[in-house]
Amino acid sequence: MRCTSVKRDPALIPLTHDHHDALAQARRLRIAATGEAAHRGDAAAAFIEFFDTEAISHFREEEELLFPLLVEVSATVPDLLQRVLVEHIQIHCLVRRLRLDLKSSTVGAGIMLEVGERLEAHIRLEEKQLFPLIEQVVPASMLVDLTFPPRRRGWVPEPDGVSDAAGSAASAMGHDPNKQRGEGAQGG
């Protein structure tokens, strides 16, 4: 991930940190997909563990805490928000397929690449379009009251046999993907 100097509202920083960690996971999954077939199962299992313990919580926080603020201040539900919500469901569907393939020991490179690419594109859409829209239309007084339940942020499991290129890139940016961040609203 390229390091850019996007100024993010402090209330959204925990979600942006989650996005960074998810990008690292998506990259690990794509790297494993192009590697040895023997390691695909381990990488898929690590990604599913990440998805179950981190990404689902992240989606829920967005859907239950952040997105309602945008709807509340908008006359209609923005098309961009509808697209993001549909993408959440599509990502759930892809991960379900990955989970079924893992269960039947038939994890293919195609599904791994699709999950990784779809997740990355989704994150980029949120960071480059949706979050700026939210920052533009949701009053700061509403965002300042935004709090997220405490949970461990920044956990990125490392599957056996998969290079940690994503983690190395994160470290080069001054971000330790394995370091536990502070809990709560502004802790991340």
Short mmCIF file of N, CA and C in Angstrom, two decimals:
data_model
loop_
_atom_site.label_atom_id
_atom_site.label_comp_id
_atom_site.label_asym_id
_atom_site.label_seq_id
_atom_site.Cartn_x
_atom_site.Cartn_y
_atom_site.Cartn_z
N MET A 1 0.84 -1.17 0.00
CA MET A 1 0.00 0.00 0.00
C MET A 1 0.88 1.23 0.00
N ARG A 2 0.57 2.16 -0.88
CA ARG A 2 1.32 3.40 -0.95
C ARG A 2 0.97 4.29 0.22
N CYS A 3 1.95 4.88 0.80
CA CYS A 3 1.71 5.79 1.92
C CYS A 3 1.34 7.15 1.37
N THR A 4 0.11 7.57 1.65
CA THR A 4 -0.33 8.89 1.22
C THR A 4 -0.68 9.69 2.45
N SER A 5 -0.67 10.99 2.30
CA SER A 5 -0.93 11.84 3.45
C SER A 5 -2.39 12.31 3.43
N VAL A 6 -3.31 11.37 3.49
CA VAL A 6 -4.72 11.69 3.56
C VAL A 6 -5.05 12.05 5.00
N LYS A 7 -5.61 13.22 5.18
CA LYS A 7 -6.02 13.62 6.53
C LYS A 7 -7.39 13.02 6.78
N ARG A 8 -7.47 12.17 7.77
CA ARG A 8 -8.69 11.45 8.08
C ARG A 8 -9.24 12.00 9.38
N ASP A 9 -10.56 12.16 9.45
CA ASP A 9 -11.20 12.58 10.69
C ASP A 9 -10.80 11.59 11.78
N PRO A 10 -10.41 12.07 12.95
CA PRO A 10 -9.97 11.17 14.02
C PRO A 10 -10.97 10.06 14.36
N ALA A 11 -12.26 10.33 14.20
CA ALA A 11 -13.26 9.32 14.51
C ALA A 11 -13.19 8.12 13.57
N LEU A 12 -12.67 8.34 12.37
CA LEU A 12 -12.61 7.27 11.37
C LEU A 12 -11.28 6.53 11.36
N ILE A 13 -10.32 7.02 12.11
CA ILE A 13 -8.99 6.41 12.11
C ILE A 13 -9.01 4.93 12.52
N PRO A 14 -9.78 4.51 13.53
CA PRO A 14 -9.79 3.07 13.82
C PRO A 14 -10.23 2.23 12.63
N LEU A 15 -11.20 2.73 11.87
CA LEU A 15 -11.66 1.98 10.69
C LEU A 15 -10.59 1.99 9.59
N THR A 16 -9.88 3.08 9.45
CA THR A 16 -8.79 3.15 8.48
C THR A 16 -7.67 2.19 8.86
N HIS A 17 -7.38 2.08 10.15
CA HIS A 17 -6.38 1.09 10.59
C HIS A 17 -6.85 -0.33 10.25
N ASP A 18 -8.13 -0.59 10.47
CA ASP A 18 -8.67 -1.90 10.09
C ASP A 18 -8.48 -2.13 8.59
N HIS A 19 -8.73 -1.10 7.80
CA HIS A 19 -8.57 -1.23 6.35
C HIS A 19 -7.13 -1.58 5.99
N HIS A 20 -6.20 -0.95 6.65
CA HIS A 20 -4.78 -1.23 6.37
C HIS A 20 -4.47 -2.70 6.66
N ASP A 21 -4.97 -3.18 7.79
CA ASP A 21 -4.74 -4.57 8.15
C ASP A 21 -5.41 -5.53 7.17
N ALA A 22 -6.61 -5.17 6.71
CA ALA A 22 -7.31 -6.01 5.75
C ALA A 22 -6.60 -6.03 4.40
N LEU A 23 -6.01 -4.89 4.02
CA LEU A 23 -5.21 -4.87 2.78
C LEU A 23 -4.03 -5.82 2.89
N ALA A 24 -3.39 -5.86 4.04
CA ALA A 24 -2.28 -6.79 4.25
C ALA A 24 -2.76 -8.23 4.13
N GLN A 25 -3.92 -8.52 4.69
CA GLN A 25 -4.47 -9.88 4.58
C GLN A 25 -4.83 -10.22 3.14
N ALA A 26 -5.43 -9.28 2.43
CA ALA A 26 -5.78 -9.51 1.03
C ALA A 26 -4.53 -9.79 0.21
N ARG A 27 -3.49 -9.05 0.50
CA ARG A 27 -2.24 -9.26 -0.24
C ARG A 27 -1.64 -10.63 0.08
N ARG A 28 -1.65 -11.01 1.34
CA ARG A 28 -1.14 -12.34 1.70
C ARG A 28 -1.91 -13.43 0.98
N LEU A 29 -3.22 -13.27 0.89
CA LEU A 29 -4.04 -14.27 0.22
C LEU A 29 -3.70 -14.35 -1.27
N ARG A 30 -3.51 -13.19 -1.91
CA ARG A 30 -3.15 -13.17 -3.33
C ARG A 30 -1.76 -13.77 -3.56
N ILE A 31 -0.82 -13.47 -2.68
CA ILE A 31 0.52 -14.03 -2.81
C ILE A 31 0.47 -15.56 -2.67
N ALA A 32 -0.28 -16.03 -1.69
CA ALA A 32 -0.40 -17.48 -1.49
C ALA A 32 -1.07 -18.15 -2.68
N ALA A 33 -2.00 -17.46 -3.32
CA ALA A 33 -2.70 -18.03 -4.47
C ALA A 33 -1.75 -18.29 -5.62
N THR A 34 -0.72 -17.47 -5.75
CA THR A 34 0.22 -17.64 -6.85
C THR A 34 1.39 -18.53 -6.47
N GLY A 35 1.40 -19.00 -5.23
CA GLY A 35 2.48 -19.86 -4.76
C GLY A 35 2.11 -21.33 -4.85
N GLU A 36 2.77 -22.11 -4.04
CA GLU A 36 2.57 -23.56 -4.05
C GLU A 36 1.17 -23.93 -3.57
N ALA A 37 0.58 -24.89 -4.26
CA ALA A 37 -0.77 -25.34 -3.91
C ALA A 37 -0.83 -25.88 -2.48
N ALA A 38 0.28 -26.46 -2.01
CA ALA A 38 0.31 -27.05 -0.67
C ALA A 38 0.07 -26.01 0.43
N HIS A 39 0.39 -24.75 0.15
CA HIS A 39 0.24 -23.71 1.17
C HIS A 39 -1.08 -22.96 1.08
N ARG A 40 -1.86 -23.22 0.05
CA ARG A 40 -3.12 -22.49 -0.13
C ARG A 40 -4.09 -22.71 1.02
N GLY A 41 -4.17 -23.94 1.49
CA GLY A 41 -5.08 -24.24 2.60
C GLY A 41 -4.73 -23.46 3.85
N ASP A 42 -3.45 -23.39 4.17
CA ASP A 42 -3.01 -22.64 5.36
C ASP A 42 -3.34 -21.16 5.21
N ALA A 43 -3.06 -20.62 4.03
CA ALA A 43 -3.34 -19.20 3.80
C ALA A 43 -4.83 -18.92 3.83
N ALA A 44 -5.62 -19.81 3.24
CA ALA A 44 -7.08 -19.64 3.26
C ALA A 44 -7.61 -19.72 4.69
N ALA A 45 -7.10 -20.66 5.46
CA ALA A 45 -7.53 -20.79 6.86
C ALA A 45 -7.17 -19.55 7.66
N ALA A 46 -5.97 -19.00 7.45
CA ALA A 46 -5.56 -17.79 8.17
C ALA A 46 -6.43 -16.61 7.76
N PHE A 47 -6.75 -16.51 6.47
CA PHE A 47 -7.61 -15.42 6.03
C PHE A 47 -9.00 -15.55 6.64
N ILE A 48 -9.54 -16.75 6.64
CA ILE A 48 -10.88 -16.96 7.20
C ILE A 48 -10.88 -16.64 8.69
N GLU A 49 -9.82 -17.00 9.39
CA GLU A 49 -9.72 -16.65 10.81
C GLU A 49 -9.72 -15.13 10.98
N PHE A 50 -8.95 -14.44 10.15
CA PHE A 50 -8.94 -12.97 10.17
C PHE A 50 -10.34 -12.43 9.86
N PHE A 51 -10.97 -12.95 8.85
CA PHE A 51 -12.29 -12.47 8.45
C PHE A 51 -13.29 -12.65 9.60
N ASP A 52 -13.29 -13.84 10.19
CA ASP A 52 -14.24 -14.14 11.27
C ASP A 52 -14.00 -13.30 12.52
N THR A 53 -12.75 -13.05 12.85
CA THR A 53 -12.44 -12.36 14.10
C THR A 53 -12.30 -10.85 13.96
N GLU A 54 -11.99 -10.37 12.75
CA GLU A 54 -11.76 -8.94 12.57
C GLU A 54 -12.68 -8.29 11.54
N ALA A 55 -12.73 -8.84 10.35
CA ALA A 55 -13.46 -8.18 9.27
C ALA A 55 -14.96 -8.12 9.53
N ILE A 56 -15.52 -9.18 10.05
CA ILE A 56 -16.97 -9.16 10.33
C ILE A 56 -17.28 -8.09 11.37
N SER A 57 -16.47 -7.96 12.40
CA SER A 57 -16.67 -6.90 13.39
C SER A 57 -16.54 -5.53 12.74
N HIS A 58 -15.59 -5.39 11.86
CA HIS A 58 -15.39 -4.12 11.15
C HIS A 58 -16.63 -3.78 10.31
N PHE A 59 -17.11 -4.74 9.53
CA PHE A 59 -18.30 -4.50 8.72
C PHE A 59 -19.47 -4.07 9.61
N ARG A 60 -19.65 -4.76 10.71
CA ARG A 60 -20.77 -4.43 11.61
C ARG A 60 -20.62 -3.03 12.19
N GLU A 61 -19.41 -2.65 12.56
CA GLU A 61 -19.20 -1.30 13.08
C GLU A 61 -19.56 -0.25 12.04
N GLU A 62 -19.13 -0.49 10.81
CA GLU A 62 -19.49 0.45 9.75
C GLU A 62 -21.00 0.50 9.56
N GLU A 63 -21.62 -0.68 9.44
CA GLU A 63 -23.04 -0.76 9.14
C GLU A 63 -23.94 -0.27 10.28
N GLU A 64 -23.53 -0.51 11.51
CA GLU A 64 -24.38 -0.17 12.64
C GLU A 64 -24.07 1.18 13.27
N LEU A 65 -22.84 1.66 13.13
CA LEU A 65 -22.45 2.89 13.82
C LEU A 65 -22.15 4.05 12.87
N LEU A 66 -21.43 3.80 11.79
CA LEU A 66 -21.01 4.88 10.90
C LEU A 66 -22.03 5.17 9.81
N PHE A 67 -22.43 4.17 9.06
CA PHE A 67 -23.30 4.40 7.91
C PHE A 67 -24.64 5.04 8.29
N PRO A 68 -25.23 4.69 9.44
CA PRO A 68 -26.48 5.38 9.81
C PRO A 68 -26.33 6.90 9.94
N LEU A 69 -25.14 7.37 10.30
CA LEU A 69 -24.92 8.81 10.38
C LEU A 69 -25.05 9.45 9.00
N LEU A 70 -24.51 8.79 7.99
CA LEU A 70 -24.61 9.30 6.62
C LEU A 70 -26.06 9.31 6.16
N VAL A 71 -26.78 8.24 6.44
CA VAL A 71 -28.19 8.17 6.05
C VAL A 71 -29.00 9.24 6.78
N GLU A 72 -28.70 9.45 8.04
CA GLU A 72 -29.43 10.42 8.85
C GLU A 72 -29.33 11.84 8.28
N VAL A 73 -28.18 12.20 7.75
CA VAL A 73 -28.00 13.57 7.26
C VAL A 73 -28.29 13.70 5.76
N SER A 74 -28.55 12.60 5.09
CA SER A 74 -28.82 12.64 3.65
C SER A 74 -30.32 12.54 3.40
N ALA A 75 -30.78 13.18 2.35
CA ALA A 75 -32.20 13.10 1.99
C ALA A 75 -32.57 11.70 1.52
N THR A 76 -31.62 11.03 0.87
CA THR A 76 -31.81 9.66 0.40
C THR A 76 -30.55 8.88 0.74
N VAL A 77 -30.63 7.57 0.59
CA VAL A 77 -29.44 6.74 0.81
C VAL A 77 -28.54 6.94 -0.42
N PRO A 78 -27.34 7.46 -0.22
CA PRO A 78 -26.45 7.69 -1.37
C PRO A 78 -26.15 6.41 -2.14
N ASP A 79 -26.09 6.53 -3.46
CA ASP A 79 -25.77 5.37 -4.30
C ASP A 79 -24.46 4.72 -3.88
N LEU A 80 -23.49 5.54 -3.51
CA LEU A 80 -22.20 5.01 -3.08
C LEU A 80 -22.35 4.13 -1.85
N LEU A 81 -23.18 4.53 -0.91
CA LEU A 81 -23.40 3.72 0.29
C LEU A 81 -24.10 2.41 -0.08
N GLN A 82 -25.06 2.47 -0.98
CA GLN A 82 -25.72 1.24 -1.43
C GLN A 82 -24.71 0.29 -2.05
N ARG A 83 -23.81 0.83 -2.86
CA ARG A 83 -22.78 0.00 -3.48
C ARG A 83 -21.88 -0.65 -2.43
N VAL A 84 -21.47 0.12 -1.43
CA VAL A 84 -20.60 -0.42 -0.38
C VAL A 84 -21.32 -1.54 0.39
N LEU A 85 -22.58 -1.35 0.69
CA LEU A 85 -23.32 -2.38 1.42
C LEU A 85 -23.47 -3.65 0.60
N VAL A 86 -23.74 -3.50 -0.69
CA VAL A 86 -23.81 -4.67 -1.57
C VAL A 86 -22.45 -5.37 -1.62
N GLU A 87 -21.38 -4.61 -1.66
CA GLU A 87 -20.05 -5.22 -1.67
C GLU A 87 -19.77 -5.97 -0.37
N HIS A 88 -20.25 -5.48 0.76
CA HIS A 88 -20.11 -6.24 2.01
C HIS A 88 -20.73 -7.63 1.83
N ILE A 89 -21.92 -7.68 1.28
CA ILE A 89 -22.60 -8.96 1.08
C ILE A 89 -21.83 -9.83 0.08
N GLN A 90 -21.35 -9.23 -1.00
CA GLN A 90 -20.58 -9.99 -1.98
C GLN A 90 -19.31 -10.57 -1.38
N ILE A 91 -18.65 -9.82 -0.53
CA ILE A 91 -17.43 -10.32 0.13
C ILE A 91 -17.79 -11.48 1.06
N HIS A 92 -18.89 -11.35 1.79
CA HIS A 92 -19.35 -12.47 2.62
C HIS A 92 -19.57 -13.72 1.76
N CYS A 93 -20.17 -13.56 0.59
CA CYS A 93 -20.42 -14.70 -0.31
C CYS A 93 -19.12 -15.34 -0.78
N LEU A 94 -18.15 -14.50 -1.15
CA LEU A 94 -16.87 -15.03 -1.59
C LEU A 94 -16.15 -15.77 -0.48
N VAL A 95 -16.19 -15.23 0.72
CA VAL A 95 -15.53 -15.90 1.84
C VAL A 95 -16.25 -17.21 2.16
N ARG A 96 -17.56 -17.23 1.99
CA ARG A 96 -18.30 -18.49 2.18
C ARG A 96 -17.81 -19.53 1.19
N ARG A 97 -17.61 -19.14 -0.09
CA ARG A 97 -17.08 -20.08 -1.08
C ARG A 97 -15.68 -20.55 -0.70
N LEU A 98 -14.85 -19.63 -0.23
CA LEU A 98 -13.50 -19.98 0.20
C LEU A 98 -13.56 -20.97 1.36
N ARG A 99 -14.47 -20.72 2.30
CA ARG A 99 -14.64 -21.60 3.46
C ARG A 99 -15.07 -23.01 3.02
N LEU A 100 -16.01 -23.08 2.07
CA LEU A 100 -16.46 -24.38 1.57
C LEU A 100 -15.34 -25.11 0.85
N ASP A 101 -14.56 -24.38 0.06
CA ASP A 101 -13.41 -25.00 -0.62
C ASP A 101 -12.40 -25.52 0.39
N LEU A 102 -12.16 -24.76 1.42
CA LEU A 102 -11.21 -25.19 2.45
C LEU A 102 -11.72 -26.45 3.14
N LYS A 103 -13.00 -26.47 3.43
CA LYS A 103 -13.60 -27.64 4.11
C LYS A 103 -13.47 -28.89 3.25
N SER A 104 -13.57 -28.73 1.93
CA SER A 104 -13.45 -29.88 1.04
C SER A 104 -12.03 -30.08 0.51
N SER A 105 -11.09 -29.32 1.07
CA SER A 105 -9.66 -29.41 0.69
C SER A 105 -9.43 -29.16 -0.80
N THR A 106 -10.21 -28.24 -1.37
CA THR A 106 -10.06 -27.93 -2.80
C THR A 106 -9.87 -26.43 -3.02
N VAL A 107 -9.05 -25.81 -2.20
CA VAL A 107 -8.86 -24.37 -2.32
C VAL A 107 -8.05 -24.07 -3.58
N GLY A 108 -8.69 -23.34 -4.48
CA GLY A 108 -8.04 -23.00 -5.73
C GLY A 108 -7.52 -21.58 -5.72
N ALA A 109 -6.57 -21.33 -6.60
CA ALA A 109 -5.98 -20.00 -6.70
C ALA A 109 -7.02 -18.96 -7.12
N GLY A 110 -7.96 -19.36 -7.96
CA GLY A 110 -8.96 -18.42 -8.47
C GLY A 110 -9.78 -17.76 -7.38
N ILE A 111 -10.32 -18.54 -6.47
CA ILE A 111 -11.14 -17.97 -5.40
C ILE A 111 -10.29 -17.12 -4.47
N MET A 112 -9.07 -17.54 -4.21
CA MET A 112 -8.19 -16.76 -3.35
C MET A 112 -7.90 -15.39 -3.98
N LEU A 113 -7.59 -15.40 -5.26
CA LEU A 113 -7.33 -14.14 -5.96
C LEU A 113 -8.58 -13.26 -5.97
N GLU A 114 -9.73 -13.88 -6.22
CA GLU A 114 -10.97 -13.11 -6.28
C GLU A 114 -11.29 -12.45 -4.93
N VAL A 115 -11.14 -13.21 -3.85
CA VAL A 115 -11.40 -12.65 -2.52
C VAL A 115 -10.43 -11.50 -2.24
N GLY A 116 -9.15 -11.73 -2.48
CA GLY A 116 -8.15 -10.70 -2.22
C GLY A 116 -8.36 -9.44 -3.05
N GLU A 117 -8.63 -9.63 -4.33
CA GLU A 117 -8.84 -8.47 -5.21
C GLU A 117 -10.12 -7.73 -4.86
N ARG A 118 -11.19 -8.46 -4.58
CA ARG A 118 -12.47 -7.82 -4.25
C ARG A 118 -12.37 -7.04 -2.95
N LEU A 119 -11.71 -7.64 -1.95
CA LEU A 119 -11.55 -6.95 -0.67
C LEU A 119 -10.71 -5.68 -0.84
N GLU A 120 -9.62 -5.78 -1.58
CA GLU A 120 -8.78 -4.60 -1.79
C GLU A 120 -9.55 -3.50 -2.52
N ALA A 121 -10.27 -3.83 -3.57
CA ALA A 121 -11.04 -2.82 -4.31
C ALA A 121 -12.10 -2.18 -3.42
N HIS A 122 -12.71 -2.99 -2.57
CA HIS A 122 -13.73 -2.48 -1.65
C HIS A 122 -13.12 -1.48 -0.66
N ILE A 123 -12.00 -1.83 -0.10
CA ILE A 123 -11.33 -0.94 0.86
C ILE A 123 -10.94 0.37 0.18
N ARG A 124 -10.40 0.29 -1.00
CA ARG A 124 -10.01 1.49 -1.72
C ARG A 124 -11.23 2.38 -2.00
N LEU A 125 -12.37 1.77 -2.33
CA LEU A 125 -13.60 2.53 -2.55
C LEU A 125 -14.02 3.27 -1.27
N GLU A 126 -13.97 2.57 -0.16
CA GLU A 126 -14.35 3.21 1.10
C GLU A 126 -13.38 4.34 1.46
N GLU A 127 -12.09 4.08 1.35
CA GLU A 127 -11.09 5.09 1.74
C GLU A 127 -11.05 6.29 0.81
N LYS A 128 -11.21 6.06 -0.48
CA LYS A 128 -11.06 7.15 -1.45
C LYS A 128 -12.35 7.87 -1.77
N GLN A 129 -13.49 7.21 -1.56
CA GLN A 129 -14.75 7.84 -1.94
C GLN A 129 -15.74 7.96 -0.78
N LEU A 130 -16.00 6.85 -0.09
CA LEU A 130 -17.05 6.89 0.94
C LEU A 130 -16.63 7.69 2.17
N PHE A 131 -15.45 7.44 2.70
CA PHE A 131 -15.02 8.18 3.89
C PHE A 131 -14.92 9.69 3.61
N PRO A 132 -14.36 10.10 2.45
CA PRO A 132 -14.38 11.54 2.17
C PRO A 132 -15.80 12.11 2.08
N LEU A 133 -16.73 11.34 1.52
CA LEU A 133 -18.12 11.79 1.47
C LEU A 133 -18.67 11.96 2.89
N ILE A 134 -18.42 10.98 3.74
CA ILE A 134 -18.89 11.05 5.12
C ILE A 134 -18.29 12.27 5.81
N GLU A 135 -16.99 12.47 5.65
CA GLU A 135 -16.33 13.63 6.27
C GLU A 135 -16.89 14.95 5.75
N GLN A 136 -17.35 14.95 4.52
CA GLN A 136 -17.88 16.16 3.91
C GLN A 136 -19.30 16.47 4.38
N VAL A 137 -20.15 15.45 4.52
CA VAL A 137 -21.57 15.72 4.78
C VAL A 137 -22.02 15.48 6.22
N VAL A 138 -21.33 14.62 6.95
CA VAL A 138 -21.70 14.36 8.34
C VAL A 138 -21.02 15.41 9.21
N PRO A 139 -21.80 16.15 9.99
CA PRO A 139 -21.20 17.18 10.84
C PRO A 139 -20.17 16.60 11.81
N ALA A 140 -19.13 17.35 12.04
CA ALA A 140 -18.07 16.93 12.96
C ALA A 140 -18.64 16.63 14.34
N SER A 141 -19.69 17.35 14.72
CA SER A 141 -20.31 17.12 16.04
C SER A 141 -20.91 15.72 16.15
N MET A 142 -21.32 15.15 15.02
CA MET A 142 -21.83 13.77 15.02
C MET A 142 -20.69 12.77 15.01
N LEU A 143 -19.65 13.06 14.24
CA LEU A 143 -18.51 12.14 14.16
C LEU A 143 -17.76 12.06 15.47
N VAL A 144 -17.67 13.17 16.19
CA VAL A 144 -16.91 13.18 17.44
C VAL A 144 -17.54 12.24 18.48
N ASP A 145 -18.84 12.03 18.37
CA ASP A 145 -19.53 11.13 19.30
C ASP A 145 -19.47 9.66 18.88
N LEU A 146 -18.88 9.40 17.74
CA LEU A 146 -18.77 8.04 17.22
C LEU A 146 -17.78 7.25 18.05
N THR A 147 -18.23 6.16 18.62
CA THR A 147 -17.33 5.29 19.40
C THR A 147 -17.52 3.85 18.94
N PHE A 148 -16.45 3.11 19.00
CA PHE A 148 -16.47 1.71 18.60
C PHE A 148 -16.25 0.84 19.82
N PRO A 149 -16.90 -0.31 19.86
CA PRO A 149 -16.68 -1.21 21.00
C PRO A 149 -15.21 -1.62 21.07
N PRO A 150 -14.71 -1.81 22.28
CA PRO A 150 -13.32 -2.25 22.40
C PRO A 150 -13.13 -3.62 21.74
N ARG A 151 -12.08 -3.74 20.98
CA ARG A 151 -11.67 -5.02 20.41
C ARG A 151 -10.23 -4.87 19.99
N ARG A 152 -9.59 -5.98 19.79
CA ARG A 152 -8.20 -5.95 19.38
C ARG A 152 -8.13 -5.54 17.92
N ARG A 153 -7.43 -4.48 17.64
CA ARG A 153 -7.27 -4.01 16.27
C ARG A 153 -5.82 -4.22 15.86
N GLY A 154 -5.64 -4.54 14.61
CA GLY A 154 -4.29 -4.67 14.09
C GLY A 154 -3.74 -6.08 14.12
N TRP A 155 -4.58 -7.05 14.42
CA TRP A 155 -4.13 -8.43 14.46
C TRP A 155 -4.12 -8.98 13.05
N VAL A 156 -2.97 -9.48 12.61
CA VAL A 156 -2.85 -10.05 11.28
C VAL A 156 -2.15 -11.39 11.41
N PRO A 157 -2.93 -12.51 11.35
CA PRO A 157 -2.29 -13.82 11.47
C PRO A 157 -1.39 -14.08 10.27
N GLU A 158 -0.31 -14.77 10.51
CA GLU A 158 0.64 -15.07 9.44
C GLU A 158 0.59 -16.56 9.17
N PRO A 159 0.06 -16.97 8.01
CA PRO A 159 0.00 -18.39 7.71
C PRO A 159 1.39 -18.95 7.47
N ASP A 160 1.56 -20.23 7.78
CA ASP A 160 2.83 -20.90 7.52
C ASP A 160 3.10 -20.94 6.03
N GLY A 161 4.36 -20.73 5.67
CA GLY A 161 4.76 -20.86 4.28
C GLY A 161 4.43 -19.67 3.40
N VAL A 162 3.91 -18.60 3.98
CA VAL A 162 3.57 -17.42 3.18
C VAL A 162 4.50 -16.29 3.58
N SER A 163 5.11 -15.67 2.61
CA SER A 163 6.02 -14.56 2.88
C SER A 163 5.28 -13.42 3.54
N ASP A 164 5.95 -12.69 4.39
CA ASP A 164 5.33 -11.57 5.08
C ASP A 164 5.64 -10.26 4.37
N ALA A 165 5.51 -10.25 3.06
CA ALA A 165 5.80 -9.04 2.30
C ALA A 165 4.86 -7.91 2.69
N ALA A 166 3.60 -8.23 2.94
CA ALA A 166 2.65 -7.18 3.33
C ALA A 166 3.03 -6.58 4.67
N GLY A 167 3.43 -7.44 5.60
CA GLY A 167 3.83 -6.94 6.92
C GLY A 167 5.09 -6.11 6.83
N SER A 168 6.02 -6.52 5.96
CA SER A 168 7.24 -5.75 5.78
C SER A 168 6.95 -4.38 5.20
N ALA A 169 6.02 -4.33 4.26
CA ALA A 169 5.63 -3.04 3.68
C ALA A 169 4.98 -2.17 4.74
N ALA A 170 4.16 -2.77 5.59
CA ALA A 170 3.50 -2.00 6.64
C ALA A 170 4.54 -1.46 7.62
N SER A 171 5.52 -2.28 7.96
CA SER A 171 6.55 -1.83 8.89
C SER A 171 7.35 -0.68 8.29
N ALA A 172 7.61 -0.75 6.99
CA ALA A 172 8.35 0.32 6.33
C ALA A 172 7.59 1.63 6.37
N MET A 173 6.26 1.54 6.49
CA MET A 173 5.44 2.74 6.57
C MET A 173 5.29 3.22 8.01
N GLY A 174 5.94 2.52 8.94
CA GLY A 174 5.82 2.91 10.34
C GLY A 174 4.62 2.30 11.02
N HIS A 175 4.06 1.24 10.44
CA HIS A 175 2.88 0.59 11.00
C HIS A 175 3.24 -0.86 11.31
N ASP A 176 3.03 -1.27 12.53
CA ASP A 176 3.28 -2.65 12.92
C ASP A 176 1.94 -3.37 12.91
N PRO A 177 1.67 -4.23 11.89
CA PRO A 177 0.38 -4.88 11.81
C PRO A 177 0.12 -5.87 12.92
N ASN A 178 1.14 -6.27 13.65
CA ASN A 178 0.94 -7.23 14.73
C ASN A 178 0.88 -6.58 16.10
N LYS A 179 1.04 -5.28 16.14
CA LYS A 179 1.00 -4.57 17.41
C LYS A 179 -0.45 -4.27 17.78
N GLN A 180 -0.80 -4.56 19.00
CA GLN A 180 -2.16 -4.29 19.44
C GLN A 180 -2.31 -2.79 19.66
N ARG A 181 -3.35 -2.26 19.08
CA ARG A 181 -3.64 -0.84 19.25
C ARG A 181 -4.50 -0.66 20.47
N GLY A 182 -4.60 0.58 20.89
CA GLY A 182 -5.46 0.91 22.01
C GLY A 182 -6.89 0.54 21.74
N GLU A 183 -7.65 0.33 22.76
CA GLU A 183 -9.05 -0.05 22.65
C GLU A 183 -9.92 1.19 22.60
N GLY A 184 -11.11 1.01 22.06
CA GLY A 184 -12.11 2.07 22.12
C GLY A 184 -12.09 2.98 20.91
N ALA A 185 -12.82 4.07 21.03
CA ALA A 185 -13.12 4.95 19.90
C ALA A 185 -11.89 5.54 19.25
N GLN A 186 -11.08 6.20 19.96
CA GLN A 186 -9.95 6.89 19.35
C GLN A 186 -8.65 6.12 19.59
N GLY A 187 -8.77 4.87 20.03
CA GLY A 187 -7.59 4.12 20.40
C GLY A 187 -6.78 3.62 19.24
N GLY A 188 -7.30 3.65 18.02
CA GLY A 188 -6.58 3.02 16.95
C GLY A 188 -5.90 3.97 16.11
#
